[in-house]
Amino acid sequence: MDTGYLGHPTIVNHVETLALAARILGNGAAWFPEVGTDRSTGTKLFSVSGDCLRPGVYEFPMGITIEALLREAGGENAKAVQVGGAAGHRVPRAHFSRSLAFEDASTGGSVIVFGPHRDMLAVARNFMEFFVEESCGQRTPCRFGNLKLWEGIRSLEEGRCSLSRRMELKALGETRQLASECGLGPSGPNAFLSILAPFEDEILGRRVLHGGPGEVRPRRHPRRRNRSTPEGPPPTRGPTRSPRLPPLLHGHRGKGPPSDRRR
């Protein structure tokens, strides 16, 4: 985009852009491309949160490795990081040598740290609850796909998801990435797809989480904004869930998904 609205100049009020513009004016135009990589020049503000000793906003040159960033933030023992927020992608510990740059692990600045105690299925469920709530419900891939993926994560947690079912869920997520039209649709399945291969040993072979063998608590389904469709299981009013680690996604209170109030 070369011009603003109706061909007029547009005011830039992005804090990071204004800060970099001031430094470029002070240091000269030749200074900026000398920092970072060939394809990702300059510095970047990274918002680091989650399981680390020193969460906060850091300014680093583009191209810094995930390992180096975690060392600065006190998250060296992390098992994974979420790059790019809930709609981004998960990077396991084995790939911490990757660079935070447009040509590698691209991010708008959000880096969520998962410590060794974090349950990756619980993290994925937390993210999927967010996408179920945020979906506008106008298109079928999102309206039904998000809920089906959430149900699949719950079945994995309860130890009753077969291999064929897991492959169906994987295919559903990949279809969502191709068939969805808005930005939310293709990125929603990332929460589920990004844990299948790196954390396969952790998510498979689960025992039932609540009660003894064969005892499963009633599941509560996240609310969908389009409540006119009768498909899906009826709402349940089971007991509250057992305490869990505080969620990493800002704004979600971690009390479990609300009941599906279909009319």
PDB file of C-alpha atoms in Angstrom:
ATOM      1  CA  MET A   1       0.000   0.000   0.000  1.00  0.00           C
ATOM      2  CA  ASP A   2       1.530   3.278  -1.154  1.00  0.00           C
ATOM      3  CA  THR A   3      -1.149   5.793  -0.186  1.00  0.00           C
ATOM      4  CA  GLY A   4      -3.645   6.352   2.593  1.00  0.00           C
ATOM      5  CA  TYR A   5      -7.417   6.524   2.622  1.00  0.00           C
ATOM      6  CA  LEU A   6      -8.856   8.298  -0.467  1.00  0.00           C
ATOM      7  CA  GLY A   7      -5.322   8.975  -1.663  1.00  0.00           C
ATOM      8  CA  HIS A   8      -4.448  11.205   1.292  1.00  0.00           C
ATOM      9  CA  PRO A   9      -1.576  10.730   3.757  1.00  0.00           C
ATOM     10  CA  THR A  10      -2.495   8.498   6.686  1.00  0.00           C
ATOM     11  CA  ILE A  11      -1.345   9.152  10.231  1.00  0.00           C
ATOM     12  CA  VAL A  12       0.791   6.344  11.630  1.00  0.00           C
ATOM     13  CA  ASN A  13       0.050   5.855  15.318  1.00  0.00           C
ATOM     14  CA  HIS A  14       1.701   2.489  15.887  1.00  0.00           C
ATOM     15  CA  VAL A  15       4.041   2.910  18.859  1.00  0.00           C
ATOM     16  CA  GLU A  16       6.716   0.581  17.534  1.00  0.00           C
ATOM     17  CA  THR A  17       6.701   2.278  14.113  1.00  0.00           C
ATOM     18  CA  LEU A  18       6.994   5.749  15.657  1.00  0.00           C
ATOM     19  CA  ALA A  19       9.836   4.621  17.921  1.00  0.00           C
ATOM     20  CA  LEU A  20      11.761   3.114  15.003  1.00  0.00           C
ATOM     21  CA  ALA A  21      11.127   6.182  12.845  1.00  0.00           C
ATOM     22  CA  ALA A  22      12.675   8.401  15.499  1.00  0.00           C
ATOM     23  CA  ARG A  23      15.753   6.178  15.741  1.00  0.00           C
ATOM     24  CA  ILE A  24      16.137   6.075  11.948  1.00  0.00           C
ATOM     25  CA  LEU A  25      15.984   9.858  11.808  1.00  0.00           C
ATOM     26  CA  GLY A  26      18.562  10.071  14.583  1.00  0.00           C
ATOM     27  CA  ASN A  27      20.959   7.388  13.314  1.00  0.00           C
ATOM     28  CA  GLY A  28      20.478   7.773   9.568  1.00  0.00           C
ATOM     29  CA  ALA A  29      18.790   5.540   7.019  1.00  0.00           C
ATOM     30  CA  ALA A  30      21.899   3.383   6.589  1.00  0.00           C
ATOM     31  CA  TRP A  31      21.750   2.284  10.227  1.00  0.00           C
ATOM     32  CA  PHE A  32      18.473   0.326  10.070  1.00  0.00           C
ATOM     33  CA  PRO A  33      19.401  -2.354   7.481  1.00  0.00           C
ATOM     34  CA  GLU A  34      22.667  -3.020   9.317  1.00  0.00           C
ATOM     35  CA  VAL A  35      20.668  -4.518  12.202  1.00  0.00           C
ATOM     36  CA  GLY A  36      18.931  -7.880  11.877  1.00  0.00           C
ATOM     37  CA  THR A  37      19.115 -10.188   8.868  1.00  0.00           C
ATOM     38  CA  ASP A  38      19.163  -9.580   5.128  1.00  0.00           C
ATOM     39  CA  ARG A  39      15.418 -10.147   4.816  1.00  0.00           C
ATOM     40  CA  SER A  40      14.348  -9.006   8.305  1.00  0.00           C
ATOM     41  CA  THR A  41      16.083  -5.749   9.042  1.00  0.00           C
ATOM     42  CA  GLY A  42      16.021  -3.644  12.185  1.00  0.00           C
ATOM     43  CA  THR A  43      14.886  -4.427  15.692  1.00  0.00           C
ATOM     44  CA  LYS A  44      11.618  -5.870  16.977  1.00  0.00           C
ATOM     45  CA  LEU A  45       9.627  -5.594  20.191  1.00  0.00           C
ATOM     46  CA  PHE A  46       8.868  -9.048  21.599  1.00  0.00           C
ATOM     47  CA  SER A  47       6.149  -9.517  24.220  1.00  0.00           C
ATOM     48  CA  VAL A  48       7.317 -12.510  26.246  1.00  0.00           C
ATOM     49  CA  SER A  49       4.840 -14.119  28.638  1.00  0.00           C
ATOM     50  CA  GLY A  50       4.090 -17.451  30.244  1.00  0.00           C
ATOM     51  CA  ASP A  51       6.416 -19.722  32.206  1.00  0.00           C
ATOM     52  CA  CYS A  52       9.545 -17.587  32.475  1.00  0.00           C
ATOM     53  CA  LEU A  53      11.266 -15.714  35.274  1.00  0.00           C
ATOM     54  CA  ARG A  54      11.352 -12.320  33.568  1.00  0.00           C
ATOM     55  CA  PRO A  55       8.263 -11.799  31.393  1.00  0.00           C
ATOM     56  CA  GLY A  56       7.981  -8.453  29.680  1.00  0.00           C
ATOM     57  CA  VAL A  57       8.547  -6.520  26.459  1.00  0.00           C
ATOM     58  CA  TYR A  58      12.038  -6.862  24.988  1.00  0.00           C
ATOM     59  CA  GLU A  59      13.683  -5.182  22.026  1.00  0.00           C
ATOM     60  CA  PHE A  60      16.017  -7.466  20.071  1.00  0.00           C
ATOM     61  CA  PRO A  61      17.477  -7.446  16.574  1.00  0.00           C
ATOM     62  CA  MET A  62      15.410  -9.409  14.096  1.00  0.00           C
ATOM     63  CA  GLY A  63      16.884 -12.866  13.644  1.00  0.00           C
ATOM     64  CA  ILE A  64      17.522 -13.590  17.307  1.00  0.00           C
ATOM     65  CA  THR A  65      17.153 -17.286  18.059  1.00  0.00           C
ATOM     66  CA  ILE A  66      14.394 -18.559  20.313  1.00  0.00           C
ATOM     67  CA  GLU A  67      17.045 -20.043  22.582  1.00  0.00           C
ATOM     68  CA  ALA A  68      18.754 -16.668  23.046  1.00  0.00           C
ATOM     69  CA  LEU A  69      15.452 -14.917  23.743  1.00  0.00           C
ATOM     70  CA  LEU A  70      14.510 -17.502  26.370  1.00  0.00           C
ATOM     71  CA  ARG A  71      17.884 -17.105  28.021  1.00  0.00           C
ATOM     72  CA  GLU A  72      17.264 -13.373  28.430  1.00  0.00           C
ATOM     73  CA  ALA A  73      13.731 -13.912  29.761  1.00  0.00           C
ATOM     74  CA  GLY A  74      14.650 -16.725  32.147  1.00  0.00           C
ATOM     75  CA  GLY A  75      12.842 -19.488  30.303  1.00  0.00           C
ATOM     76  CA  GLU A  76      15.698 -21.823  29.474  1.00  0.00           C
ATOM     77  CA  ASN A  77      13.821 -24.903  30.735  1.00  0.00           C
ATOM     78  CA  ALA A  78      10.822 -24.373  28.444  1.00  0.00           C
ATOM     79  CA  LYS A  79       9.431 -27.383  26.570  1.00  0.00           C
ATOM     80  CA  ALA A  80       7.893 -25.237  23.815  1.00  0.00           C
ATOM     81  CA  VAL A  81       6.997 -21.690  22.831  1.00  0.00           C
ATOM     82  CA  GLN A  82       4.015 -20.286  20.971  1.00  0.00           C
ATOM     83  CA  VAL A  83       5.212 -17.832  18.333  1.00  0.00           C
ATOM     84  CA  GLY A  84       2.675 -15.350  16.996  1.00  0.00           C
ATOM     85  CA  GLY A  85      -0.007 -15.649  19.652  1.00  0.00           C
ATOM     86  CA  ALA A  86      -2.877 -18.132  19.793  1.00  0.00           C
ATOM     87  CA  ALA A  87      -3.180 -18.099  15.994  1.00  0.00           C
ATOM     88  CA  GLY A  88       0.553 -18.693  15.562  1.00  0.00           C
ATOM     89  CA  HIS A  89       2.558 -21.898  15.661  1.00  0.00           C
ATOM     90  CA  ARG A  90       4.168 -23.919  18.422  1.00  0.00           C
ATOM     91  CA  VAL A  91       7.902 -24.520  18.388  1.00  0.00           C
ATOM     92  CA  PRO A  92       9.153 -27.492  20.471  1.00  0.00           C
ATOM     93  CA  ARG A  93      12.396 -27.426  22.427  1.00  0.00           C
ATOM     94  CA  ALA A  94      14.254 -29.371  19.735  1.00  0.00           C
ATOM     95  CA  HIS A  95      13.808 -26.413  17.359  1.00  0.00           C
ATOM     96  CA  PHE A  96      14.820 -23.556  19.664  1.00  0.00           C
ATOM     97  CA  SER A  97      17.706 -22.799  17.305  1.00  0.00           C
ATOM     98  CA  ARG A  98      15.209 -21.258  14.869  1.00  0.00           C
ATOM     99  CA  SER A  99      15.357 -17.525  14.292  1.00  0.00           C
ATOM    100  CA  LEU A 100      12.559 -15.052  14.978  1.00  0.00           C
ATOM    101  CA  ALA A 101      12.466 -13.483  11.535  1.00  0.00           C
ATOM    102  CA  PHE A 102      10.141 -13.228   8.565  1.00  0.00           C
ATOM    103  CA  GLU A 103      12.046 -15.927   6.723  1.00  0.00           C
ATOM    104  CA  ASP A 104      11.932 -18.424   9.605  1.00  0.00           C
ATOM    105  CA  ALA A 105       9.696 -18.267  12.706  1.00  0.00           C
ATOM    106  CA  SER A 106       7.679 -15.202  11.803  1.00  0.00           C
ATOM    107  CA  THR A 107       5.855 -13.350  14.573  1.00  0.00           C
ATOM    108  CA  GLY A 108       4.181 -10.044  15.199  1.00  0.00           C
ATOM    109  CA  GLY A 109       6.009  -9.991  18.522  1.00  0.00           C
ATOM    110  CA  SER A 110       4.114 -12.409  20.783  1.00  0.00           C
ATOM    111  CA  VAL A 111       6.103 -15.248  22.380  1.00  0.00           C
ATOM    112  CA  ILE A 112       4.332 -17.461  24.948  1.00  0.00           C
ATOM    113  CA  VAL A 113       6.582 -19.750  26.985  1.00  0.00           C
ATOM    114  CA  PHE A 114       5.449 -23.223  28.101  1.00  0.00           C
ATOM    115  CA  GLY A 115       7.379 -24.700  31.014  1.00  0.00           C
ATOM    116  CA  PRO A 116       8.105 -28.417  31.484  1.00  0.00           C
ATOM    117  CA  HIS A 117       5.013 -28.828  33.714  1.00  0.00           C
ATOM    118  CA  ARG A 118       2.564 -27.646  31.040  1.00  0.00           C
ATOM    119  CA  ASP A 119       0.160 -30.142  29.518  1.00  0.00           C
ATOM    120  CA  MET A 120       0.188 -29.503  25.769  1.00  0.00           C
ATOM    121  CA  LEU A 121      -3.322 -30.907  25.361  1.00  0.00           C
ATOM    122  CA  ALA A 122      -4.623 -28.531  28.032  1.00  0.00           C
ATOM    123  CA  VAL A 123      -2.907 -25.655  26.248  1.00  0.00           C
ATOM    124  CA  ALA A 124      -4.445 -26.698  22.926  1.00  0.00           C
ATOM    125  CA  ARG A 125      -7.881 -26.971  24.542  1.00  0.00           C
ATOM    126  CA  ASN A 126      -7.516 -23.506  26.047  1.00  0.00           C
ATOM    127  CA  PHE A 127      -6.694 -22.049  22.635  1.00  0.00           C
ATOM    128  CA  MET A 128      -9.500 -23.945  20.888  1.00  0.00           C
ATOM    129  CA  GLU A 129     -12.024 -22.659  23.432  1.00  0.00           C
ATOM    130  CA  PHE A 130     -10.894 -19.170  22.474  1.00  0.00           C
ATOM    131  CA  PHE A 131     -11.418 -19.834  18.757  1.00  0.00           C
ATOM    132  CA  VAL A 132     -14.848 -21.379  19.336  1.00  0.00           C
ATOM    133  CA  GLU A 133     -15.873 -18.214  21.185  1.00  0.00           C
ATOM    134  CA  GLU A 134     -14.358 -15.827  18.640  1.00  0.00           C
ATOM    135  CA  SER A 135     -15.728 -17.475  15.499  1.00  0.00           C
ATOM    136  CA  CYS A 136     -18.462 -15.398  13.865  1.00  0.00           C
ATOM    137  CA  GLY A 137     -20.282 -18.611  12.929  1.00  0.00           C
ATOM    138  CA  GLN A 138     -21.120 -17.465   9.400  1.00  0.00           C
ATOM    139  CA  ARG A 139     -19.187 -20.190   7.576  1.00  0.00           C
ATOM    140  CA  THR A 140     -19.415 -23.946   8.046  1.00  0.00           C
ATOM    141  CA  PRO A 141     -15.656 -24.716   8.330  1.00  0.00           C
ATOM    142  CA  CYS A 142     -15.363 -22.476  11.378  1.00  0.00           C
ATOM    143  CA  ARG A 143     -18.828 -22.942  12.839  1.00  0.00           C
ATOM    144  CA  PHE A 144     -18.546 -26.721  13.049  1.00  0.00           C
ATOM    145  CA  GLY A 145     -14.800 -27.243  12.594  1.00  0.00           C
ATOM    146  CA  ASN A 146     -13.725 -25.406  15.740  1.00  0.00           C
ATOM    147  CA  LEU A 147     -16.175 -27.307  17.910  1.00  0.00           C
ATOM    148  CA  LYS A 148     -15.227 -30.659  16.368  1.00  0.00           C
ATOM    149  CA  LEU A 149     -11.552 -30.003  16.999  1.00  0.00           C
ATOM    150  CA  TRP A 150     -12.324 -29.021  20.590  1.00  0.00           C
ATOM    151  CA  GLU A 151     -14.270 -32.261  21.019  1.00  0.00           C
ATOM    152  CA  GLY A 152     -11.304 -34.160  19.565  1.00  0.00           C
ATOM    153  CA  ILE A 153      -8.928 -32.605  22.087  1.00  0.00           C
ATOM    154  CA  ARG A 154     -11.285 -33.557  24.900  1.00  0.00           C
ATOM    155  CA  SER A 155     -11.450 -37.139  23.649  1.00  0.00           C
ATOM    156  CA  LEU A 156      -7.643 -37.254  23.614  1.00  0.00           C
ATOM    157  CA  GLU A 157      -7.549 -35.968  27.175  1.00  0.00           C
ATOM    158  CA  GLU A 158     -10.041 -38.625  28.239  1.00  0.00           C
ATOM    159  CA  GLY A 159      -8.043 -41.404  26.570  1.00  0.00           C
ATOM    160  CA  ARG A 160     -10.767 -42.455  24.140  1.00  0.00           C
ATOM    161  CA  CYS A 161      -9.553 -41.096  20.796  1.00  0.00           C
ATOM    162  CA  SER A 162      -8.652 -43.853  18.339  1.00  0.00           C
ATOM    163  CA  LEU A 163      -5.903 -43.550  15.757  1.00  0.00           C
ATOM    164  CA  SER A 164      -8.440 -43.350  12.927  1.00  0.00           C
ATOM    165  CA  ARG A 165     -10.319 -40.601  14.752  1.00  0.00           C
ATOM    166  CA  ARG A 166      -7.081 -38.675  15.263  1.00  0.00           C
ATOM    167  CA  MET A 167      -6.339 -38.907  11.546  1.00  0.00           C
ATOM    168  CA  GLU A 168      -9.853 -37.618  10.790  1.00  0.00           C
ATOM    169  CA  LEU A 169      -9.273 -34.645  13.087  1.00  0.00           C
ATOM    170  CA  LYS A 170      -5.935 -33.953  11.417  1.00  0.00           C
ATOM    171  CA  ALA A 171      -7.611 -34.009   8.008  1.00  0.00           C
ATOM    172  CA  LEU A 172     -10.352 -31.706   9.317  1.00  0.00           C
ATOM    173  CA  GLY A 173      -7.770 -29.209  10.538  1.00  0.00           C
ATOM    174  CA  GLU A 174      -5.918 -29.257   7.234  1.00  0.00           C
ATOM    175  CA  THR A 175      -9.203 -28.805   5.340  1.00  0.00           C
ATOM    176  CA  ARG A 176     -10.017 -25.835   7.552  1.00  0.00           C
ATOM    177  CA  GLN A 177      -6.755 -24.206   6.564  1.00  0.00           C
ATOM    178  CA  LEU A 178      -7.693 -24.517   2.876  1.00  0.00           C
ATOM    179  CA  ALA A 179     -11.451 -23.889   2.935  1.00  0.00           C
ATOM    180  CA  SER A 180     -11.759 -21.007   5.376  1.00  0.00           C
ATOM    181  CA  GLU A 181     -12.000 -17.518   3.941  1.00  0.00           C
ATOM    182  CA  CYS A 182     -11.061 -15.156   6.773  1.00  0.00           C
ATOM    183  CA  GLY A 183      -7.827 -14.893   8.737  1.00  0.00           C
ATOM    184  CA  LEU A 184      -9.225 -16.661  11.782  1.00  0.00           C
ATOM    185  CA  GLY A 185     -10.291 -19.790   9.880  1.00  0.00           C
ATOM    186  CA  PRO A 186      -6.913 -21.027   8.583  1.00  0.00           C
ATOM    187  CA  SER A 187      -5.089 -20.207  11.819  1.00  0.00           C
ATOM    188  CA  GLY A 188      -7.595 -21.767  14.235  1.00  0.00           C
ATOM    189  CA  PRO A 189      -6.494 -25.406  13.705  1.00  0.00           C
ATOM    190  CA  ASN A 190      -2.866 -24.519  14.509  1.00  0.00           C
ATOM    191  CA  ALA A 191      -3.546 -25.075  18.202  1.00  0.00           C
ATOM    192  CA  PHE A 192      -4.326 -28.737  17.493  1.00  0.00           C
ATOM    193  CA  LEU A 193      -2.140 -29.533  14.469  1.00  0.00           C
ATOM    194  CA  SER A 194       1.031 -28.105  16.005  1.00  0.00           C
ATOM    195  CA  ILE A 195       1.078 -30.641  18.867  1.00  0.00           C
ATOM    196  CA  LEU A 196       0.410 -33.862  16.929  1.00  0.00           C
ATOM    197  CA  ALA A 197       3.945 -34.702  15.836  1.00  0.00           C
ATOM    198  CA  PRO A 198       6.228 -32.957  18.388  1.00  0.00           C
ATOM    199  CA  PHE A 199       4.250 -34.132  21.428  1.00  0.00           C
ATOM    200  CA  GLU A 200       2.879 -37.444  20.201  1.00  0.00           C
ATOM    201  CA  ASP A 201       4.226 -39.392  23.185  1.00  0.00           C
ATOM    202  CA  GLU A 202       2.593 -36.930  25.561  1.00  0.00           C
ATOM    203  CA  ILE A 203      -0.877 -36.872  24.023  1.00  0.00           C
ATOM    204  CA  LEU A 204      -1.338 -40.557  23.182  1.00  0.00           C
ATOM    205  CA  GLY A 205      -2.221 -43.323  25.588  1.00  0.00           C
ATOM    206  CA  ARG A 206      -4.015 -41.069  28.053  1.00  0.00           C
ATOM    207  CA  ARG A 207      -5.972 -42.484  30.961  1.00  0.00           C
ATOM    208  CA  VAL A 208      -9.324 -40.983  31.900  1.00  0.00           C
ATOM    209  CA  LEU A 209      -8.635 -37.708  33.696  1.00  0.00           C
ATOM    210  CA  HIS A 210     -11.491 -37.736  36.211  1.00  0.00           C
ATOM    211  CA  GLY A 211     -12.486 -40.573  38.512  1.00  0.00           C
ATOM    212  CA  GLY A 212     -11.568 -44.216  38.211  1.00  0.00           C
ATOM    213  CA  PRO A 213     -11.435 -46.461  35.147  1.00  0.00           C
ATOM    214  CA  GLY A 214     -14.437 -45.997  32.919  1.00  0.00           C
ATOM    215  CA  GLU A 215     -15.674 -42.913  34.767  1.00  0.00           C
ATOM    216  CA  VAL A 216     -15.872 -39.795  32.633  1.00  0.00           C
ATOM    217  CA  ARG A 217     -17.347 -36.505  33.715  1.00  0.00           C
ATOM    218  CA  PRO A 218     -19.945 -34.894  31.450  1.00  0.00           C
ATOM    219  CA  ARG A 219     -18.380 -32.582  28.907  1.00  0.00           C
ATOM    220  CA  ARG A 220     -19.423 -28.978  28.594  1.00  0.00           C
ATOM    221  CA  HIS A 221     -19.362 -27.587  25.088  1.00  0.00           C
ATOM    222  CA  PRO A 222     -18.148 -24.114  24.227  1.00  0.00           C
ATOM    223  CA  ARG A 223     -20.780 -21.658  23.108  1.00  0.00           C
ATOM    224  CA  ARG A 224     -21.136 -20.976  19.393  1.00  0.00           C
ATOM    225  CA  ARG A 225     -22.441 -17.613  18.323  1.00  0.00           C
ATOM    226  CA  ASN A 226     -24.757 -19.166  15.744  1.00  0.00           C
ATOM    227  CA  ARG A 227     -27.210 -20.819  18.114  1.00  0.00           C
ATOM    228  CA  SER A 228     -29.910 -21.637  15.604  1.00  0.00           C
ATOM    229  CA  THR A 229     -28.362 -24.916  14.440  1.00  0.00           C
ATOM    230  CA  PRO A 230     -29.614 -27.972  16.372  1.00  0.00           C
ATOM    231  CA  GLU A 231     -26.690 -30.233  15.457  1.00  0.00           C
ATOM    232  CA  GLY A 232     -24.421 -31.619  18.128  1.00  0.00           C
ATOM    233  CA  PRO A 233     -24.923 -33.117  21.571  1.00  0.00           C
ATOM    234  CA  PRO A 234     -27.274 -31.392  24.018  1.00  0.00           C
ATOM    235  CA  PRO A 235     -25.814 -29.135  26.699  1.00  0.00           C
ATOM    236  CA  THR A 236     -24.791 -30.751  29.943  1.00  0.00           C
ATOM    237  CA  ARG A 237     -24.560 -29.407  33.471  1.00  0.00           C
ATOM    238  CA  GLY A 238     -21.828 -31.454  34.999  1.00  0.00           C
ATOM    239  CA  PRO A 239     -19.805 -30.571  38.106  1.00  0.00           C
ATOM    240  CA  THR A 240     -17.103 -27.964  37.838  1.00  0.00           C
ATOM    241  CA  ARG A 241     -13.704 -29.065  36.676  1.00  0.00           C
ATOM    242  CA  SER A 242     -10.855 -29.774  39.007  1.00  0.00           C
ATOM    243  CA  PRO A 243      -8.339 -26.928  39.471  1.00  0.00           C
ATOM    244  CA  ARG A 244      -5.858 -26.511  36.665  1.00  0.00           C
ATOM    245  CA  LEU A 245      -2.879 -24.346  35.898  1.00  0.00           C
ATOM    246  CA  PRO A 246      -3.780 -20.762  35.008  1.00  0.00           C
ATOM    247  CA  PRO A 247      -4.327 -20.384  31.262  1.00  0.00           C
ATOM    248  CA  LEU A 248      -1.726 -18.634  29.177  1.00  0.00           C
ATOM    249  CA  LEU A 249      -4.179 -16.937  26.849  1.00  0.00           C
ATOM    250  CA  HIS A 250      -4.945 -13.444  28.111  1.00  0.00           C
ATOM    251  CA  GLY A 251      -8.627 -12.828  28.754  1.00  0.00           C
ATOM    252  CA  HIS A 252      -9.712 -16.467  29.206  1.00  0.00           C
ATOM    253  CA  ARG A 253     -10.505 -17.093  32.859  1.00  0.00           C
ATOM    254  CA  GLY A 254      -9.784 -20.807  32.797  1.00  0.00           C
ATOM    255  CA  LYS A 255     -13.120 -21.949  34.243  1.00  0.00           C
ATOM    256  CA  GLY A 256     -13.900 -24.245  31.349  1.00  0.00           C
ATOM    257  CA  PRO A 257     -16.068 -23.525  28.319  1.00  0.00           C
ATOM    258  CA  PRO A 258     -19.568 -22.207  28.924  1.00  0.00           C
ATOM    259  CA  SER A 259     -22.581 -24.380  28.216  1.00  0.00           C
ATOM    260  CA  ASP A 260     -23.815 -24.543  24.635  1.00  0.00           C
ATOM    261  CA  ARG A 261     -27.063 -22.596  24.866  1.00  0.00           C
ATOM    262  CA  ARG A 262     -28.662 -23.667  21.588  1.00  0.00           C
ATOM    263  CA  ARG A 263     -32.245 -22.626  21.081  1.00  0.00           C
TER     264      ARG A 263
END
